[in-house]
mmCIF file of C-alpha atoms and ligand atoms in Angstrom:
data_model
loop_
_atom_site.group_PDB
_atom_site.id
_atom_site.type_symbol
_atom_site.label_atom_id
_atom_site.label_comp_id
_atom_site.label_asym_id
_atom_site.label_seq_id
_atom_site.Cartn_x
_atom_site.Cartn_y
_atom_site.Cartn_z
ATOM 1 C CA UNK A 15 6.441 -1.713 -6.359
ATOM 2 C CA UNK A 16 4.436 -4.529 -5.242
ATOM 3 C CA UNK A 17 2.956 -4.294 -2.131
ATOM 4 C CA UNK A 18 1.554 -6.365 0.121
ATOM 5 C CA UNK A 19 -1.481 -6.200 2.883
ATOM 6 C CA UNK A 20 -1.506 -8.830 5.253
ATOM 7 C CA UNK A 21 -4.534 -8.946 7.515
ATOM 8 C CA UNK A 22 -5.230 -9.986 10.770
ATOM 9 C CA UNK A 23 -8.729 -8.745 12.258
ATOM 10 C CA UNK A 24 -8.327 -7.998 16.171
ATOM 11 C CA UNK A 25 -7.483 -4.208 15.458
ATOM 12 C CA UNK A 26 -9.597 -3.594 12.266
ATOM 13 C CA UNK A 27 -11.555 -0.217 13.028
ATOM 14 C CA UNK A 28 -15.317 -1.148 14.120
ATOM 15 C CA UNK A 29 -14.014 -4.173 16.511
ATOM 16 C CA UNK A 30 -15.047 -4.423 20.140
ATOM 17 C CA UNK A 31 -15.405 -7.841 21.554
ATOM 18 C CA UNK A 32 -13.349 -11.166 20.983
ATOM 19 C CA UNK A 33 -16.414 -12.805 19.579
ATOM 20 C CA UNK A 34 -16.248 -10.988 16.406
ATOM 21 C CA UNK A 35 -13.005 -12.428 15.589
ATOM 22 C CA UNK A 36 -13.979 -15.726 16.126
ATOM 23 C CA UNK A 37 -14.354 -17.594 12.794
ATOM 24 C CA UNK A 38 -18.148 -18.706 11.894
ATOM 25 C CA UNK A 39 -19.899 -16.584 14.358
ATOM 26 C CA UNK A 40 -22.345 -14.171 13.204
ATOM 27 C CA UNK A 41 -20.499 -11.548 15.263
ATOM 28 C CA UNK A 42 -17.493 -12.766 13.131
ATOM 29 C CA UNK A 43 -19.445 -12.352 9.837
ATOM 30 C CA UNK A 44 -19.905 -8.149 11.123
ATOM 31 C CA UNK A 45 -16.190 -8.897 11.956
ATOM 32 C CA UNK A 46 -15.742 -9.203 8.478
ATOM 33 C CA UNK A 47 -16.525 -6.761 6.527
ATOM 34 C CA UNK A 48 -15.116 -4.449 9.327
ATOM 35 C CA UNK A 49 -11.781 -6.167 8.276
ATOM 36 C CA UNK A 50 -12.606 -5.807 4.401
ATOM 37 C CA UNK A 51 -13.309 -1.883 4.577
ATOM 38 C CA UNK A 52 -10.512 -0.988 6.658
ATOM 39 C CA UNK A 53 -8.496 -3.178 4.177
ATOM 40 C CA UNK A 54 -9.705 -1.368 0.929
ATOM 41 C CA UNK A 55 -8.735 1.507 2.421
ATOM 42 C CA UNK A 56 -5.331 0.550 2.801
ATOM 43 C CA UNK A 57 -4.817 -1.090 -1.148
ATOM 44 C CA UNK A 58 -6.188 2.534 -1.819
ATOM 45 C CA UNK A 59 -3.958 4.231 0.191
ATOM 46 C CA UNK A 60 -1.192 1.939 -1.119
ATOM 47 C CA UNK A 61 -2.367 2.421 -4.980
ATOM 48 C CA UNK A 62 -2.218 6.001 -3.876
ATOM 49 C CA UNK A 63 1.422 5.613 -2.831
ATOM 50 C CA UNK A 64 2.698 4.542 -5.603
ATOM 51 C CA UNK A 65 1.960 0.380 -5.811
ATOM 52 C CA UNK A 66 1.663 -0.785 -8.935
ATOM 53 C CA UNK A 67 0.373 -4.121 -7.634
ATOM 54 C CA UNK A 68 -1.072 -5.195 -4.210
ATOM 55 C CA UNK A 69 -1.637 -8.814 -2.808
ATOM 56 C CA UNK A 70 -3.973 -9.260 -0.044
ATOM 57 C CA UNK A 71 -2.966 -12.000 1.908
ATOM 58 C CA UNK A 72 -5.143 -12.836 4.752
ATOM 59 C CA UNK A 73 -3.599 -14.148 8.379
ATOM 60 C CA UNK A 74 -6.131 -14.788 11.180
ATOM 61 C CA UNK A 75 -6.940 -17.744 12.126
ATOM 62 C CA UNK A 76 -8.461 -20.345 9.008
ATOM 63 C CA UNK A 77 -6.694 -17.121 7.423
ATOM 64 C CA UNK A 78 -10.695 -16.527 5.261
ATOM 65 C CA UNK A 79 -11.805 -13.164 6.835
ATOM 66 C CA UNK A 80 -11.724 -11.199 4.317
ATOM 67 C CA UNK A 81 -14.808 -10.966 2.069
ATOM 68 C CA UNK A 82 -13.323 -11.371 -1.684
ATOM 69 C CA UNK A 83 -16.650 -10.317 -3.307
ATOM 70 C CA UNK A 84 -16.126 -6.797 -1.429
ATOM 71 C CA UNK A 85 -12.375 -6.314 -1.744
ATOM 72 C CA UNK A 86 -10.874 -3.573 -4.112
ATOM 73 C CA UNK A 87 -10.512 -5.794 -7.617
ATOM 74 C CA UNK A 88 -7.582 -4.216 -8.113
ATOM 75 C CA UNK A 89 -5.807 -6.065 -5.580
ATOM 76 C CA UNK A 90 -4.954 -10.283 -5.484
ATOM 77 C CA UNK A 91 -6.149 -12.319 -2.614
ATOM 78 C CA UNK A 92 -4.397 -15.112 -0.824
ATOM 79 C CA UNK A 93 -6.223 -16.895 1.938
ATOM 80 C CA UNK A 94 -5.278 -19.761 4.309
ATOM 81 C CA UNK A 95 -1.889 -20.989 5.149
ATOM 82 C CA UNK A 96 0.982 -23.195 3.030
ATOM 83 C CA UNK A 97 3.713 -25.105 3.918
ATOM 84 C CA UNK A 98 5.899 -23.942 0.747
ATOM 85 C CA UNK A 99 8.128 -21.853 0.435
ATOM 86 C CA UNK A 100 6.518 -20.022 4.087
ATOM 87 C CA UNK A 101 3.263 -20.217 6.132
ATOM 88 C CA UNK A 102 2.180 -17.110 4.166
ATOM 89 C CA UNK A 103 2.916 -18.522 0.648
ATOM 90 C CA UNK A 104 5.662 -16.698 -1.481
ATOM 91 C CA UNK A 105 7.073 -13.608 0.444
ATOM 92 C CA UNK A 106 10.085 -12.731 -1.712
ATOM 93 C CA UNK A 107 8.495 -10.802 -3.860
ATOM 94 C CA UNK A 108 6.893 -8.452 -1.762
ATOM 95 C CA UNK A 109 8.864 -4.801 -1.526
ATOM 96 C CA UNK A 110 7.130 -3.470 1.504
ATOM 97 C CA UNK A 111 4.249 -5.322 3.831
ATOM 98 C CA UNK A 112 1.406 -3.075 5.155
ATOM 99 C CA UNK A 113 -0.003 -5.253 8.492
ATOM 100 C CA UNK A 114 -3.774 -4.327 8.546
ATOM 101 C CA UNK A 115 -5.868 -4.846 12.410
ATOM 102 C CA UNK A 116 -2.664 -6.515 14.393
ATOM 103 C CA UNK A 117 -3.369 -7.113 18.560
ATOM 104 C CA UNK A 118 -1.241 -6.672 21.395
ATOM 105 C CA UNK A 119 1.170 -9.637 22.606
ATOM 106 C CA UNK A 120 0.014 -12.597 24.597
ATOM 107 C CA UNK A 121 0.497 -11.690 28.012
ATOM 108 C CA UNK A 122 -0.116 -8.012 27.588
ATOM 109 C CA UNK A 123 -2.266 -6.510 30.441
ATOM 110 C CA UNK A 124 -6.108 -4.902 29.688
ATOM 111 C CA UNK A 125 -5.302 -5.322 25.549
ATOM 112 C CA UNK A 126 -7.977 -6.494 23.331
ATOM 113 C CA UNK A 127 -7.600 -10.084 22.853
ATOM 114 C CA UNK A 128 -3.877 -10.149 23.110
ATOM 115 C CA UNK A 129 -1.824 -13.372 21.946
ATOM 116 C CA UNK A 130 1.349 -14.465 20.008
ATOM 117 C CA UNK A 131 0.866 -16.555 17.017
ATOM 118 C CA UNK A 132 -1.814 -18.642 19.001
ATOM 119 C CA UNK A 133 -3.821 -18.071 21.908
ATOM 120 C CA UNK A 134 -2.708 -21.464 23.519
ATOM 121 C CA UNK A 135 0.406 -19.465 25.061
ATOM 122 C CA UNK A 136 -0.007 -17.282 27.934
ATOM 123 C CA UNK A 137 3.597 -15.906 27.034
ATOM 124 C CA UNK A 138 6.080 -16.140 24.041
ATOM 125 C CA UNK A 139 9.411 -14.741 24.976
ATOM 126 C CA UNK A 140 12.298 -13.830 22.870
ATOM 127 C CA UNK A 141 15.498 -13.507 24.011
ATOM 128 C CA UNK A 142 14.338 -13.043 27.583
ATOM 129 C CA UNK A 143 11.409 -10.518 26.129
ATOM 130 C CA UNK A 144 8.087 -10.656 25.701
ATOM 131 C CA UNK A 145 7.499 -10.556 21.910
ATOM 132 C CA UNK A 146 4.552 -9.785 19.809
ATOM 133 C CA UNK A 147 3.941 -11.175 16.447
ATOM 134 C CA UNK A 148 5.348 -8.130 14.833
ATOM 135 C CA UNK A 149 8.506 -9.201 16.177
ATOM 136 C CA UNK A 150 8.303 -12.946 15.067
ATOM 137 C CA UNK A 151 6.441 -12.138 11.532
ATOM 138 C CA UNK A 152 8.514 -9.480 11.336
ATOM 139 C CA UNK A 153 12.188 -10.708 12.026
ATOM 140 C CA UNK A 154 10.364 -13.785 9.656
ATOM 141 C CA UNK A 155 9.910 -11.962 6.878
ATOM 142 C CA UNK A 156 13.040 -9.714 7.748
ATOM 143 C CA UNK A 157 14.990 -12.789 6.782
ATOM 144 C CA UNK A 158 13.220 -12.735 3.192
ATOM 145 C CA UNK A 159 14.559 -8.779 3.235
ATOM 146 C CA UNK A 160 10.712 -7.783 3.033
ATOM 147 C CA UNK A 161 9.891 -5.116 5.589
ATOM 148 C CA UNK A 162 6.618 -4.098 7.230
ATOM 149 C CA UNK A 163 6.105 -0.255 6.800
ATOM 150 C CA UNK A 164 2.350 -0.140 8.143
ATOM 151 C CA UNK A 165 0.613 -1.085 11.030
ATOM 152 C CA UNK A 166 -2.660 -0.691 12.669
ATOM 153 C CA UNK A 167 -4.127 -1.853 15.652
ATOM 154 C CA UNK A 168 -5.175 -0.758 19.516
ATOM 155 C CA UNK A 169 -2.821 2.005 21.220
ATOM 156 C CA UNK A 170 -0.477 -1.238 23.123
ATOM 157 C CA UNK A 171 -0.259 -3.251 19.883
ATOM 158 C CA UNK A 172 1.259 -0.364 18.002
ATOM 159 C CA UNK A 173 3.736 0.697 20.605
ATOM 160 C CA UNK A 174 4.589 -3.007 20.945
ATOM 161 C CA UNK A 175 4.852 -2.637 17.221
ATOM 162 C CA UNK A 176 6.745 0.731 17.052
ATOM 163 C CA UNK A 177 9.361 -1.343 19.804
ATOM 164 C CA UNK A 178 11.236 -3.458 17.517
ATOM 165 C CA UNK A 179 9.475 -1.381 13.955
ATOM 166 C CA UNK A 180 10.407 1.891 15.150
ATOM 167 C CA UNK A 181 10.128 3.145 10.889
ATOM 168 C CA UNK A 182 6.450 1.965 11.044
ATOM 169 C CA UNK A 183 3.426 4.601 9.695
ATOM 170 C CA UNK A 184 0.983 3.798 12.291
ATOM 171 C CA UNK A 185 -2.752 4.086 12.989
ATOM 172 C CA UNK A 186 -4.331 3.786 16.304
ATOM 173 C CA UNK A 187 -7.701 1.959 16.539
ATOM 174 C CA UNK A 188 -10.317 2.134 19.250
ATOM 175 C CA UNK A 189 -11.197 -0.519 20.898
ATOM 176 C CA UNK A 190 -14.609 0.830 22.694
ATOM 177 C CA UNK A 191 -17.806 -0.180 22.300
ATOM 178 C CA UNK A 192 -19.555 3.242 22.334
ATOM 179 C CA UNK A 193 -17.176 4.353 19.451
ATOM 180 C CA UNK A 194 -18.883 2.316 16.822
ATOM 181 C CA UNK A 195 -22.496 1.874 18.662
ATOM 182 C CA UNK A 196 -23.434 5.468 18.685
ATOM 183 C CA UNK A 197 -25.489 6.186 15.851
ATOM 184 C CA UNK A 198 -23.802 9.095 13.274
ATOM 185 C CA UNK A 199 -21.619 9.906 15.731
ATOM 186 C CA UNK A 200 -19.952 6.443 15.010
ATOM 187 C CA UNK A 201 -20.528 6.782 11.390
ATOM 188 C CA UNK A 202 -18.263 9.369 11.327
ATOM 189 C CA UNK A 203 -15.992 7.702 13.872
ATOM 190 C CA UNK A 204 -15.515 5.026 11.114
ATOM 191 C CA UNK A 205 -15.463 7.312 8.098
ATOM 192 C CA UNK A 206 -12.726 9.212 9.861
ATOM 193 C CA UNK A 207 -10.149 6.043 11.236
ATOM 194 C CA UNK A 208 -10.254 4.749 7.544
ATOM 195 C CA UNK A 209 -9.688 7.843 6.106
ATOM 196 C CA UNK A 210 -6.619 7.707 8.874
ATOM 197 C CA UNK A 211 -5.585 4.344 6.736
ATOM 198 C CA UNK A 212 -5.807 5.490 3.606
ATOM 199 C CA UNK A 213 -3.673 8.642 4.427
ATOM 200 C CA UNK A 214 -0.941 6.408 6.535
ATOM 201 C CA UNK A 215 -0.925 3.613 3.837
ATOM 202 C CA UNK A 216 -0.005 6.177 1.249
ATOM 203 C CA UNK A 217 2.188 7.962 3.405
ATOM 204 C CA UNK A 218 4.442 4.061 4.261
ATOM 205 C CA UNK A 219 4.380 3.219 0.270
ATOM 206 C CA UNK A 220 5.781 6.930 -0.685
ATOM 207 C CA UNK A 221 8.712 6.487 2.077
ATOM 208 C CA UNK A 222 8.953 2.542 0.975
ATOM 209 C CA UNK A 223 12.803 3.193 0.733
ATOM 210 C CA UNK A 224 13.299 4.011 4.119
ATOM 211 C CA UNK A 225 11.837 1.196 6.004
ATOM 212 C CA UNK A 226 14.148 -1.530 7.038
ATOM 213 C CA UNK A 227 13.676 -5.174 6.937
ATOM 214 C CA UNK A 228 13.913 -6.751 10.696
ATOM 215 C CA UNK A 229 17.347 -8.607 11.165
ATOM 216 C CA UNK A 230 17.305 -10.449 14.208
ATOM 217 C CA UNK A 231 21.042 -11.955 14.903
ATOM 218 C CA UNK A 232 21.335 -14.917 16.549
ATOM 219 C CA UNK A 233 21.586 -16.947 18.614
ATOM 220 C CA UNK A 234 17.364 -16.524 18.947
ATOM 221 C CA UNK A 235 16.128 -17.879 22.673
ATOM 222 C CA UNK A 236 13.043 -18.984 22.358
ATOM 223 C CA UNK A 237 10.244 -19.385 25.021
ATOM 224 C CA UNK A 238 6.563 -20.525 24.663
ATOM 225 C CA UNK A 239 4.528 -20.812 27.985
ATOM 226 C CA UNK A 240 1.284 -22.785 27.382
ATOM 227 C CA UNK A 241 -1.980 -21.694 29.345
ATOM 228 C CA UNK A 242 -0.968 -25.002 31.497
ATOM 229 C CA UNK A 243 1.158 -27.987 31.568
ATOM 230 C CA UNK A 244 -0.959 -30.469 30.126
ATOM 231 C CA UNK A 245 -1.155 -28.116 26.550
ATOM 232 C CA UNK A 246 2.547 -28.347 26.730
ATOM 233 C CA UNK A 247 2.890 -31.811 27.066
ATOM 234 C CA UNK A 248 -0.074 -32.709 24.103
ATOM 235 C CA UNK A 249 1.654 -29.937 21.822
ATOM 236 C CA UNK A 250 4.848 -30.651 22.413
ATOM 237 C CA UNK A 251 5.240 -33.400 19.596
ATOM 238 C CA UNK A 252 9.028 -32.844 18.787
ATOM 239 C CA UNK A 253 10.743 -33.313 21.770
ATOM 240 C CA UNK A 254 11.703 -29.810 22.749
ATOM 241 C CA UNK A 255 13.220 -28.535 25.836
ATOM 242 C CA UNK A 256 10.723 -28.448 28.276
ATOM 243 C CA UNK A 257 9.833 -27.103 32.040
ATOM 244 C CA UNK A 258 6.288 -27.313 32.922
ATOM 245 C CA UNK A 259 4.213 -25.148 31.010
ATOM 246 C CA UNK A 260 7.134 -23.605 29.185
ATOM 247 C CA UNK A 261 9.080 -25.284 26.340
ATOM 248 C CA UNK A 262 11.972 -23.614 24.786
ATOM 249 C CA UNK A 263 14.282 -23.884 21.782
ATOM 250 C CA UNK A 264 17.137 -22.482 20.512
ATOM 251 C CA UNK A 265 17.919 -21.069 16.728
ATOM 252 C CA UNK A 266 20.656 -19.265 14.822
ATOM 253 C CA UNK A 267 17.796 -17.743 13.006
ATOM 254 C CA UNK A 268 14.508 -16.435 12.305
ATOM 255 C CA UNK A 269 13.675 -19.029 9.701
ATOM 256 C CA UNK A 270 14.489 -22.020 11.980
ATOM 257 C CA UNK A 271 12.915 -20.162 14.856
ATOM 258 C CA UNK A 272 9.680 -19.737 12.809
ATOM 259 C CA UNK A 273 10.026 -23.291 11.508
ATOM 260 C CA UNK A 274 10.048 -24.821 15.205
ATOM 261 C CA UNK A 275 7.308 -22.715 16.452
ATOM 262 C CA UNK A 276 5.611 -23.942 13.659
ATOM 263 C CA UNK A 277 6.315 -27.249 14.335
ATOM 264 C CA UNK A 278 5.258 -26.630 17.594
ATOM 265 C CA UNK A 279 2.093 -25.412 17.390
ATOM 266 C CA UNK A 280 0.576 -26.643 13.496
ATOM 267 C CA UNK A 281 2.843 -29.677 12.604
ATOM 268 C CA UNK A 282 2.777 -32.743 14.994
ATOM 269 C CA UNK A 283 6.026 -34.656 14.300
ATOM 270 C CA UNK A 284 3.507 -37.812 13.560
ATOM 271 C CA UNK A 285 1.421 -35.904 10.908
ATOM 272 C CA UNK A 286 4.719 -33.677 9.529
ATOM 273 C CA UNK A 287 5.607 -35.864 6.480
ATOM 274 C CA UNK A 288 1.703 -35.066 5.506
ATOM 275 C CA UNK A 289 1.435 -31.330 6.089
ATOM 276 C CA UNK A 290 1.349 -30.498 2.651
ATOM 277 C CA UNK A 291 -1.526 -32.489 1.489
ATOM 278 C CA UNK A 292 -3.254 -31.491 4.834
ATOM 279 C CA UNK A 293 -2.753 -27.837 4.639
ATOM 280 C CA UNK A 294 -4.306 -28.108 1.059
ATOM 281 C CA UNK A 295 -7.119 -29.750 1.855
ATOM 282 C CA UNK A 296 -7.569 -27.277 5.392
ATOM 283 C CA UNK A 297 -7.156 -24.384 3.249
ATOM 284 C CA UNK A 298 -9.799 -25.509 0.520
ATOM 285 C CA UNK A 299 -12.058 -26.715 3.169
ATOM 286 C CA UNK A 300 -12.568 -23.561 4.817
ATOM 287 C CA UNK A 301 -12.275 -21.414 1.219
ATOM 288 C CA UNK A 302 -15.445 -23.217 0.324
ATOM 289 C CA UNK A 303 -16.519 -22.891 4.207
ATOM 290 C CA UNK A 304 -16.399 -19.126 4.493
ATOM 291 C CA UNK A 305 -16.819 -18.191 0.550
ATOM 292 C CA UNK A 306 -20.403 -20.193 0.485
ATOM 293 C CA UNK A 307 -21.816 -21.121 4.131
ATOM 294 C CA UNK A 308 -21.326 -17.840 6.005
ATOM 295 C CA UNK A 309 -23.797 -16.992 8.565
ATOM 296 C CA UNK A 310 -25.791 -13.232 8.513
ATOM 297 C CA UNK A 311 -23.931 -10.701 10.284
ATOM 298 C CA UNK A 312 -25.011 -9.635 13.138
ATOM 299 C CA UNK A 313 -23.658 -6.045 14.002
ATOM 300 C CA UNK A 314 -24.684 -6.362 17.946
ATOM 301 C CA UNK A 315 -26.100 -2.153 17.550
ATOM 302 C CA UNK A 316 -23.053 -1.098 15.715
ATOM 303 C CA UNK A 317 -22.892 0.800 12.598
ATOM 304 C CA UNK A 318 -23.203 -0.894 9.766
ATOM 305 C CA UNK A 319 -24.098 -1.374 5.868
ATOM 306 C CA UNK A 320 -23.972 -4.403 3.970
HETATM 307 ZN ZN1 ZN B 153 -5.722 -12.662 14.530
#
């Protein structure tokens, strides 16, 4: 079985505040190896299970969070984004995902840094409902017939999750301050939630066969409402349907759905005949950015060993 662990960082265990999730901070750099514990955790968990390989790949943002020195050797790493054959690089071999630290859906009230896909939209819609990107990645990769069987993430992220996932293992993560600031009591805090990962991890790769890729039938309705008009105007390069701050389009599919929002938000129609090029040249620039030039971590009173 080859499994895969794809990481975002907003619900990684020892997260409290936006700012550590915001690439080349030294909040971020804490952020970090917050992500890359609670990740080894799961590739052990998933070893565990059964795996006989596991890829990292690695989502947020630049999509460089993890730190590669520290990650379990066993597993592969992919950072950054592609343009071939998906924005996550080949997904068709992957038999089951495991989706590490996902956040609640843009528009989602009093959740930790909620957005869809990018934080320029207030609101991404589906079909008339608010979706989260375990709906979009997951009725994505759905069309490649890979499921997700894992997620973890803050309480609203995982029910959003468990919505349109409802096979999912899942582990809650605390979003307060005082849970990872609090001396041994947080040590054990920590020690405890990534035990939790392990466990669930192992417990999603053993029951691989029952989870379900995410078929989405068509026709898909798609609506992206930008934090105001004038982002909706400057990102709407293509020409789609648009009414004020919202621009919609319309899709048989997942793949086509994915493709437009991509198109939407990464791909200017000016620039698209060069994304390949660009994309390698983005994704080696901040390889070398966040391998070499990363700041010291600054842990803000939490927990924490290097
Ligand atoms: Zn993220």
């Amino acid at each position: 079985m080859h499994i895969a662990v794809f990481a975002d960082i907003e619900g990684s265990f020892g997260i409290w505040r936006m700012r550590q999730c915001h690439t080349g901070t030294a909040e971020w750099q804490y952020g970090r190896h917050c992500l890359t514990e609670d990740v080894n955790h799961v590739i052990q968990g998933a070893f565990d299970g059964g795996a006989r390989k596991v890829t990292v790949k690695d989502t947020h943002d630049s999509g460089f969070n993890c730190i590669v020195k520290k990650l379990d050797k066993r597993a592969k790493y992919i950072g950054g984004h592609f343009t071939q054959p998906t924005l996550f690089g080949g997904v068709s071999d992957y038999d089951l995902i495991l989706y590490v630290a996902i956040h609640a859906a843009s528009g989602t009230p009093d959740a930790f840094f909620p957005h869809t896909h990018l934080g320029i939209f207030s609101e991404l819609k589906l079909n008339g409902i608010p979706a989260s990107e375990m709906d979009i990645y997951g009725g994505y990769l759905g069309e490649f017939s890979v499921p997700i069987g894992f997620v973890s993430g803050e309480d609203i992220a995982v029910q959003q999750a468990l919505r349109v996932l409802p096979w999912v293992e899942s582990v809650i993560v605390d979003k307060r301050k005082e849970t990872y600031t609090s001396g041994k009591e947080s040590e054990n805090n920590l020690a405890e939630g990534r035990e939790k990962l392990r466990h669930t991890a192992d417990r999603a790769v053993r029951k691989a066969s029952e989870m379900k890729p995410l078929t989405l039938t068509g026709p898909l309705h798609f609506e992206g409402t930008f934090r105001n008009e004038k982002l909706a105007q400057r990102f709407n390069t293509w020409g789609f349907q648009r009414t004020g701050a919202t621009v919609a389009w319309h899709t048989d599919d997942m793949i086509e759905g994915f493709d437009k929002l991509n198109k939407l938000t990464f791909f200017p129609k000016k620039y698209y005949a060069f994304r390949g090029p660009m994309i390698f040249l983005v994704r080696n620039f901040y390889r070398i950015k966040h391998s070499y030039f990363a700041p010291a971590p600054n842990p803000e009173g939490a927990v924490f060993s290097c």
